[in-house]
Structure formats: C-alpha cells, structure tokens
Amino acid sequence: MKNIVIVGAGQLGSRHLQALKTLDDAYNVFVIDTNQNSLSVSKERYNSMQIPDKNNVKYYDNFEQLPKDIEILINATNSNNRREIIEKILNFSNIKFMILEKILFAKKDDYFFIGDLIKNKGVKTWVNFSMRDMDFYFNLKKDLPNKQIIYQVVGSQYGLVTNAIHYLDHLVYLTDCKEFSIDTSLIDKNIIQSKRAGFNELNGVLSANFKNGSRITICCYPFGNNPVVVEIISPDIRLFYKESEGKVLMSKGLNDWDWLEIDAPITYQSQRTNKLVSDLTLKGDCNLTKYEDSVLTHIQLLDPLLSFINNNSNNKLNYYPFT
C-alpha cells in the first residue's frame, strides 16, 4: 500500500484524516503530532465514522517512524514551525506530492528556501486554498469571460487575515491576474489575539487593487453575528453568496438579469481531501494553487500587514504573526 502522512493532527488535520476513510483504495496512513491530545482527537473522529475502514492508520508523537517513501504528505501545522518540519521530513523521506496549509510560513525567507528545496527534491506541491476545490467557486470562472471583477466580502468575527488570503487567491484564479496592491488604511488599529495562541488577527476593512483593474474589499466586523456574504460583480453577472446557508442569488446579462436562487453548499475538508488524494494518485495534479503561485499571493498580502502591525504596535516584528 502507498503511504500518506498527515503532520498536525489538530482541528484541520483531523478533518483531512476523516476524509481518507472514504477512499476506495487502501493506504498506510501516518498521523504525526507532538501533542497527545490532538492525536486522541484525530483518532476519536476517525473511529467515529461508521463506515468500513480499509486503511492502516498509525498515530505517532515523533518523526522516527516515517516511511522512506511518501506518496502524499499533508502538512497541517502552524506557520511558525512548518519550514522546520518540511526540512526534517525531506532529509529522511522521498515525497511525491505535498499539500500545505496556509498561512505558509512566518518568515519571508522561508517561502523562497522551501521553494528551492521542493524544486531540488522534485516534490510537486500545492497550497490548500480550498475555494478552488469547491464546485461553485471553481465553476464560476466560466461565467466570467470579462476578467475585470468587483469582489466584496462582509461578515462578523470570522478572522480577517486567515480568510482574506482565501478570497484574494480566488480572485487571482477568476481573473488570471496575480499582481495586486493591498490597502490597509481602513483596518482597525486594535490588534487582537488569534484563536490560536501566539498569533495575531485583525478586524476592519482590507482592500486590494489588481493590476487588471479588478478590486476586492474584505470587511470583518469586530462584533455582532453578521454571517459572511460574498458579492461578485462583473459586466456579465452579479451574485450574492451566503456561505453559511449554501445559497447563491445570481443574475446574468444573458438571462436579462433575472434573479435565480442556486443551491451551493460549502464542502468541508472532511469531504474534500479524499478527492484531492484521488486526483493526485490518478492524474498527478489537482485544483489547488501551485506552491509557486501561492508565494506571490502570500507576500503581497503579508508584507503590508506586517508594516501595519509594526506601525500600530510597540512591538517591532521581523516575522508574520499570522497562521
């Protein structure tokens, strides 16, 4: 059997693991986390799924049991230790495919160091910008022949930074335009702690102007329970997507701008990783963002945010305090 390794067995890593139980083919699955509680959560969630288990799943709190050859490595750790973990594994194992969670790294140099390392090692790598792997968001591109788009996101307390990078990547995908400039002037100067200890988050309004004339505005209120709504406008279509309800209200010029409600449920990670694994093993490719493309999106966002943090805090940081 081929080997799949999941590093980081916390909230997201455990969902990757659950999806593997639904695969048609059997795999050796290695789940690694130094935190025993995280390993226990992953094991409990995996075992709670009432379907036959074809896989051989093992849980470890160290890297000593890693196989020499890894078909797919999924790294779901925090940004501040991801480089070290990737280096450690690549020093011992041969990896064919790798999926990394965002935000990738805490230090700018790590983006280029790991880029060179995976290129030299021949590891095909993608970043889990999941909107590209959701049916509605993926298929929307064919309805947007005109690439100049106005994109707006509004909601309460959903994590501005950790989610902004998803929406920025989605607009990169829709427009085929990779270059943009960030405006931080309307972000709240009150820097808050992330739900993950040791990291920061922000509220307010973040916007970006794309080189092709597209624009995105992402608003996160620090209070209330306003559900996240995505609005996308182009000369061809206009839509409102209430993600929490999985409902889209859309009108198209081709249909005289009549409004139509569409069912578009958000798929969770536990429903998607199985497809990613199948795509990689069968086709050697998947819908996610290639590593080299994701680096530019990360840095164009994170450099201005780091400047914002340093201009509005007594602490002067030389790393990105986000994950």
GROMACS .gro file of C-alpha atoms in nm:
model
  323
    1MET     CA    1   0.000   0.000   0.000
    2LYS     CA    2   0.106   0.357  -0.066
    3ASN     CA    3   0.189   0.587   0.225
    4ILE     CA    4   0.006   0.907   0.322
    5VAL     CA    5   0.142   1.123   0.605
    6ILE     CA    6  -0.055   1.390   0.793
    7VAL     CA    7   0.158   1.619   1.010
    8GLY     CA    8  -0.053   1.818   1.253
    9ALA     CA    9  -0.348   1.628   1.399
   10GLY     CA   10  -0.543   1.928   1.532
   11GLN     CA   11  -0.869   2.074   1.411
   12LEU     CA   12  -0.784   2.075   1.041
   13GLY     CA   13  -0.552   1.774   1.035
   14SER     CA   14  -0.822   1.556   1.190
   15ARG     CA   15  -1.062   1.656   0.910
   16HIS     CA   16  -0.807   1.560   0.646
   17LEU     CA   17  -0.782   1.224   0.821
   18GLN     CA   18  -1.158   1.169   0.827
   19ALA     CA   19  -1.177   1.218   0.450
   20LEU     CA   20  -0.921   0.941   0.395
   21LYS     CA   21  -1.160   0.687   0.545
   22THR     CA   22  -1.395   0.737   0.248
   23LEU     CA   23  -1.132   0.648  -0.016
   24ASP     CA   24  -1.193   0.346  -0.238
   25ASP     CA   25  -0.831   0.236  -0.219
   26ALA     CA   26  -0.643   0.140   0.096
   27TYR     CA   27  -0.340   0.333   0.226
   28ASN     CA   28  -0.090   0.325   0.508
   29VAL     CA   29  -0.170   0.648   0.694
   30PHE     CA   30   0.076   0.802   0.939
   31VAL     CA   31  -0.064   1.075   1.168
   32ILE     CA   32   0.203   1.276   1.349
   33ASP     CA   33   0.167   1.537   1.622
   34THR     CA   34   0.373   1.608   1.933
   35ASN     CA   35   0.051   1.687   2.120
   36GLN     CA   36  -0.111   1.371   2.254
   37ASN     CA   37  -0.447   1.544   2.292
   38SER     CA   38  -0.450   1.628   1.922
   39LEU     CA   39  -0.368   1.268   1.835
   40SER     CA   40  -0.653   1.150   2.056
   41VAL     CA   41  -0.899   1.389   1.890
   42SER     CA   42  -0.795   1.270   1.544
   43LYS     CA   43  -0.825   0.905   1.643
   44GLU     CA   44  -1.168   0.960   1.800
   45ARG     CA   45  -1.301   1.149   1.496
   46TYR     CA   46  -1.169   0.888   1.255
   47ASN     CA   47  -1.310   0.596   1.454
   48SER     CA   48  -1.648   0.767   1.498
   49MET     CA   49  -1.719   0.738   1.124
   50GLN     CA   50  -1.949   0.439   1.083
   51ILE     CA   51  -1.804   0.312   0.755
   52PRO     CA   52  -1.567   0.022   0.683
   53ASP     CA   53  -1.201   0.107   0.734
   54LYS     CA   54  -0.964  -0.019   0.465
   55ASN     CA   55  -0.665   0.189   0.576
   56ASN     CA   56  -0.382   0.102   0.809
   57VAL     CA   57  -0.371   0.410   1.035
   58LYS     CA   58  -0.099   0.469   1.292
   59TYR     CA   59  -0.051   0.763   1.530
   60TYR     CA   60   0.289   0.893   1.644
   61ASP     CA   61   0.422   1.180   1.854
   62ASN     CA   62   0.758   1.187   1.672
   63PHE     CA   63   0.905   1.157   1.323
   64GLU     CA   64   1.110   0.846   1.381
   65GLN     CA   65   0.851   0.608   1.232
   66LEU     CA   66   0.816   0.788   0.899
   67PRO     CA   67   0.829   0.568   0.589
   68LYS     CA   68   1.110   0.618   0.341
   69ASP     CA   69   0.872   0.677   0.051
   70ILE     CA   70   0.567   0.902   0.092
   71GLU     CA   71   0.305   0.929  -0.181
   72ILE     CA   72   0.130   1.232  -0.027
   73LEU     CA   73   0.232   1.450   0.267
   74ILE     CA   74  -0.032   1.681   0.417
   75ASN     CA   75   0.116   1.946   0.645
   76ALA     CA   76  -0.149   2.100   0.873
   77THR     CA   77   0.082   2.258   1.131
   78ASN     CA   78   0.110   2.626   1.226
   79SER     CA   79   0.308   2.869   1.014
   80ASN     CA   80   0.588   2.920   1.267
   81ASN     CA   81   0.719   2.561   1.257
   82ARG     CA   82   0.628   2.449   0.905
   83ARG     CA   83   0.969   2.512   0.746
   84GLU     CA   84   1.149   2.310   1.013
   85ILE     CA   85   0.909   2.018   0.975
   86ILE     CA   86   0.932   2.011   0.595
   87GLU     CA   87   1.312   2.018   0.612
   88LYS     CA   88   1.319   1.737   0.868
   89ILE     CA   89   1.094   1.510   0.665
   90LEU     CA   90   1.270   1.577   0.333
   91ASN     CA   91   1.603   1.490   0.494
   92PHE     CA   92   1.471   1.139   0.557
   93SER     CA   93   1.187   1.063   0.316
   94ASN     CA   94   1.113   1.088  -0.054
   95ILE     CA   95   0.787   1.276  -0.108
   96LYS     CA   96   0.598   1.260  -0.436
   97PHE     CA   97   0.316   1.509  -0.363
   98MET     CA   98   0.271   1.761  -0.083
   99ILE     CA   99  -0.026   1.972   0.032
  100LEU     CA  100   0.045   2.262   0.267
  101GLU     CA  101  -0.197   2.464   0.474
  102LYS     CA  102  -0.187   2.838   0.478
  103ILE     CA  103  -0.063   3.073   0.607
  104LEU     CA  104   0.253   2.906   0.485
  105PHE     CA  105   0.540   3.049   0.690
  106ALA     CA  106   0.614   3.314   0.949
  107LYS     CA  107   0.935   3.439   0.785
  108LYS     CA  108   0.968   3.577   0.435
  109ASP     CA  109   1.293   3.391   0.362
  110ASP     CA  110   1.118   3.058   0.429
  111TYR     CA  111   0.897   3.099   0.123
  112PHE     CA  112   1.198   3.104  -0.107
  113PHE     CA  113   1.403   2.849   0.087
  114ILE     CA  114   1.126   2.590   0.077
  115GLY     CA  115   1.052   2.677  -0.285
  116ASP     CA  116   1.412   2.594  -0.378
  117LEU     CA  117   1.411   2.282  -0.160
  118ILE     CA  118   1.099   2.125  -0.311
  119LYS     CA  119   1.220   2.212  -0.660
  120ASN     CA  120   1.554   2.042  -0.598
  121LYS     CA  121   1.384   1.740  -0.441
  122GLY     CA  122   1.123   1.715  -0.717
  123VAL     CA  123   0.825   1.743  -0.480
  124LYS     CA  124   0.507   1.863  -0.654
  125THR     CA  125   0.345   2.094  -0.401
  126TRP     CA  126   0.011   2.272  -0.366
  127VAL     CA  127  -0.137   2.507  -0.105
  128ASN     CA  128  -0.481   2.436   0.032
  129PHE     CA  129  -0.666   2.743  -0.090
  130SER     CA  130  -0.984   2.542  -0.071
  131MET     CA  131  -1.218   2.771  -0.268
  132ARG     CA  132  -1.059   2.642  -0.590
  133ASP     CA  133  -1.172   2.293  -0.489
  134MET     CA  134  -1.534   2.383  -0.412
  135ASP     CA  135  -1.768   2.319  -0.703
  136PHE     CA  136  -1.947   2.654  -0.713
  137TYR     CA  137  -1.639   2.871  -0.664
  138PHE     CA  138  -1.438   2.660  -0.911
  139ASN     CA  139  -1.702   2.654  -1.186
  140LEU     CA  140  -1.779   3.025  -1.153
  141LYS     CA  141  -1.482   3.110  -1.374
  142LYS     CA  142  -1.659   3.003  -1.693
  143ASP     CA  143  -1.933   3.259  -1.621
  144LEU     CA  144  -1.680   3.542  -1.607
  145PRO     CA  145  -1.534   3.591  -1.955
  146ASN     CA  146  -1.472   3.954  -1.864
  147LYS     CA  147  -1.191   3.939  -1.611
  148GLN     CA  148  -1.249   4.282  -1.453
  149ILE     CA  149  -1.436   4.196  -1.134
  150ILE     CA  150  -1.557   4.374  -0.821
  151TYR     CA  151  -1.541   4.130  -0.527
  152GLN     CA  152  -1.675   4.209  -0.179
  153VAL     CA  153  -1.688   4.007   0.144
  154VAL     CA  154  -1.872   4.118   0.460
  155GLY     CA  155  -1.921   3.941   0.792
  156SER     CA  156  -1.856   3.949   1.166
  157GLN     CA  157  -1.572   3.799   1.370
  158TYR     CA  158  -1.464   3.543   1.112
  159GLY     CA  159  -1.090   3.617   1.111
  160LEU     CA  160  -0.991   3.884   0.860
  161VAL     CA  161  -0.634   3.776   0.783
  162THR     CA  162  -0.680   3.400   0.788
  163ASN     CA  163  -0.974   3.427   0.547
  164ALA     CA  164  -0.862   3.724   0.333
  165ILE     CA  165  -0.591   3.515   0.172
  166HIS     CA  166  -0.854   3.264   0.052
  167TYR     CA  167  -1.062   3.536  -0.115
  168LEU     CA  168  -0.754   3.700  -0.267
  169ASP     CA  169  -0.647   3.368  -0.413
  170HIS     CA  170  -0.996   3.311  -0.550
  171LEU     CA  171  -0.987   3.644  -0.730
  172VAL     CA  172  -0.642   3.557  -0.866
  173TYR     CA  173  -0.797   3.237  -1.001
  174LEU     CA  174  -1.103   3.408  -1.151
  175THR     CA  175  -0.906   3.687  -1.321
  176ASP     CA  176  -0.580   3.508  -1.407
  177CYS     CA  177  -0.416   3.820  -1.265
  178LYS     CA  178  -0.152   3.751  -0.998
  179GLU     CA  179  -0.041   4.105  -0.910
  180PHE     CA  180  -0.224   4.329  -0.666
  181SER     CA  181  -0.156   4.600  -0.408
  182ILE     CA  182  -0.301   4.599  -0.057
  183ASP     CA  183  -0.467   4.897   0.117
  184THR     CA  184  -0.460   4.875   0.499
  185SER     CA  185  -0.588   5.226   0.573
  186LEU     CA  186  -0.929   5.107   0.698
  187ILE     CA  187  -0.810   4.817   0.915
  188ASP     CA  188  -0.881   4.862   1.287
  189LYS     CA  189  -0.567   4.967   1.473
  190ASN     CA  190  -0.665   4.744   1.765
  191ILE     CA  191  -0.453   4.434   1.705
  192ILE     CA  192  -0.617   4.127   1.859
  193GLN     CA  193  -0.507   3.779   1.953
  194SER     CA  194  -0.593   3.496   1.718
  195LYS     CA  195  -0.793   3.197   1.839
  196ARG     CA  196  -0.462   3.014   1.802
  197ALA     CA  197  -0.228   3.109   2.085
  198GLY     CA  198   0.074   3.318   1.994
  199PHE     CA  199  -0.069   3.465   1.674
  200ASN     CA  200  -0.246   3.790   1.582
  201GLU     CA  201  -0.565   3.872   1.397
  202LEU     CA  202  -0.721   4.191   1.267
  203ASN     CA  203  -1.063   4.344   1.206
  204GLY     CA  204  -1.184   4.621   0.980
  205VAL     CA  205  -1.166   4.663   0.605
  206LEU     CA  206  -0.885   4.530   0.388
  207SER     CA  207  -0.889   4.604   0.017
  208ALA     CA  208  -0.672   4.527  -0.285
  209ASN     CA  209  -0.644   4.668  -0.634
  210PHE     CA  210  -0.548   4.417  -0.904
  211LYS     CA  211  -0.328   4.505  -1.196
  212ASN     CA  212  -0.607   4.422  -1.443
  213GLY     CA  213  -0.849   4.670  -1.281
  214SER     CA  214  -1.031   4.426  -1.051
  215ARG     CA  215  -1.085   4.523  -0.689
  216ILE     CA  216  -1.161   4.331  -0.370
  217THR     CA  217  -1.292   4.466  -0.039
  218ILE     CA  218  -1.300   4.238   0.266
  219CYS     CA  219  -1.480   4.363   0.577
  220CYS     CA  220  -1.471   4.189   0.914
  221TYR     CA  221  -1.671   4.349   1.195
  222PRO     CA  222  -1.523   4.301   1.547
  223PHE     CA  223  -1.870   4.247   1.696
  224GLY     CA  224  -2.208   4.102   1.609
  225ASN     CA  225  -2.300   3.783   1.425
  226ASN     CA  226  -2.334   3.907   1.068
  227PRO     CA  227  -2.299   3.593   0.850
  228VAL     CA  228  -2.036   3.605   0.579
  229VAL     CA  229  -2.178   3.714   0.243
  230VAL     CA  230  -1.971   3.725  -0.076
  231GLU     CA  231  -2.074   3.960  -0.357
  232ILE     CA  232  -1.918   3.930  -0.703
  233ILE     CA  233  -1.993   4.178  -0.981
  234SER     CA  234  -1.878   4.184  -1.341
  235PRO     CA  235  -2.023   4.314  -1.670
  236ASP     CA  236  -2.166   3.962  -1.718
  237ILE     CA  237  -2.304   3.855  -1.379
  238ARG     CA  238  -2.389   3.970  -1.031
  239LEU     CA  239  -2.423   3.735  -0.734
  240PHE     CA  240  -2.461   3.718  -0.358
  241TYR     CA  241  -2.338   3.405  -0.181
  242LYS     CA  242  -2.444   3.342   0.179
  243GLU     CA  243  -2.188   3.076   0.263
  244SER     CA  244  -2.345   2.966   0.593
  245GLU     CA  245  -2.668   2.873   0.414
  246GLY     CA  246  -2.509   2.742   0.095
  247LYS     CA  247  -2.735   2.969  -0.112
  248VAL     CA  248  -2.645   3.189  -0.408
  249LEU     CA  249  -2.862   3.462  -0.558
  250MET     CA  250  -2.737   3.524  -0.912
  251SER     CA  251  -2.837   3.724  -1.217
  252LYS     CA  252  -2.677   3.714  -1.563
  253GLY     CA  253  -2.689   3.950  -1.857
  254LEU     CA  254  -2.755   3.653  -2.082
  255ASN     CA  255  -3.081   3.595  -1.889
  256ASP     CA  256  -3.196   3.958  -1.890
  257TRP     CA  257  -3.063   3.996  -1.534
  258ASP     CA  258  -3.341   3.785  -1.385
  259TRP     CA  259  -3.252   3.668  -1.034
  260LEU     CA  260  -3.211   3.295  -0.972
  261GLU     CA  261  -3.150   3.117  -0.641
  262ILE     CA  262  -2.896   2.835  -0.658
  263ASP     CA  263  -2.806   2.567  -0.403
  264ALA     CA  264  -2.429   2.579  -0.348
  265PRO     CA  265  -2.338   2.411  -0.017
  266ILE     CA  266  -1.990   2.467   0.119
  267THR     CA  267  -1.798   2.140   0.134
  268TYR     CA  268  -1.583   2.080   0.440
  269GLN     CA  269  -1.230   1.947   0.449
  270SER     CA  270  -1.357   1.606   0.559
  271GLN     CA  271  -1.547   1.595   0.229
  272ARG     CA  272  -1.264   1.716   0.005
  273THR     CA  273  -0.932   1.556   0.092
  274ASN     CA  274  -1.043   1.220  -0.048
  275LYS     CA  275  -1.095   1.386  -0.388
  276LEU     CA  276  -0.754   1.556  -0.368
  277VAL     CA  277  -0.586   1.223  -0.294
  278SER     CA  278  -0.768   1.054  -0.582
  279ASP     CA  279  -0.678   1.334  -0.823
  280LEU     CA  280  -0.312   1.326  -0.725
  281THR     CA  281  -0.273   0.950  -0.742
  282LEU     CA  282  -0.464   0.918  -1.071
  283LYS     CA  283  -0.369   1.238  -1.256
  284GLY     CA  284  -0.069   1.377  -1.069
  285ASP     CA  285  -0.249   1.710  -1.037
  286CYS     CA  286  -0.537   1.879  -0.850
  287ASN     CA  287  -0.738   2.203  -0.845
  288LEU     CA  288  -0.547   2.364  -0.560
  289THR     CA  289  -0.300   2.651  -0.601
  290LYS     CA  290   0.053   2.556  -0.703
  291TYR     CA  291   0.314   2.645  -0.444
  292GLU     CA  292   0.500   2.896  -0.660
  293ASP     CA  293   0.180   3.087  -0.737
  294SER     CA  294   0.076   3.096  -0.372
  295VAL     CA  295   0.405   3.253  -0.264
  296LEU     CA  296   0.334   3.575  -0.453
  297THR     CA  297  -0.019   3.597  -0.307
  298HIS     CA  298   0.114   3.542   0.046
  299ILE     CA  299   0.388   3.802   0.027
  300GLN     CA  300   0.177   4.068  -0.144
  301LEU     CA  301  -0.068   4.036   0.149
  302LEU     CA  302   0.166   3.974   0.440
  303ASP     CA  303   0.429   4.242   0.379
  304PRO     CA  304   0.177   4.530   0.407
  305LEU     CA  305   0.012   4.364   0.707
  306LEU     CA  306   0.346   4.333   0.884
  307SER     CA  307   0.409   4.703   0.821
  308PHE     CA  308   0.062   4.778   0.959
  309ILE     CA  309   0.132   4.576   1.274
  310ASN     CA  310   0.467   4.746   1.331
  311ASN     CA  311   0.320   5.094   1.274
  312ASN     CA  312   0.041   5.033   1.524
  313SER     CA  313   0.219   4.841   1.798
  314ASN     CA  314   0.504   4.887   2.042
  315ASN     CA  315   0.646   4.556   1.924
  316LYS     CA  316   0.855   4.577   1.607
  317LEU     CA  317   0.838   4.234   1.447
  318ASN     CA  318   1.055   4.076   1.177
  319TYR     CA  319   0.812   3.791   1.108
  320TYR     CA  320   0.448   3.749   1.005
  321PRO     CA  321   0.245   3.688   1.326
  322PHE     CA  322  -0.039   3.508   1.149
  323THR     CA  323  -0.139   3.147   1.085
   0.00000   0.00000   0.00000
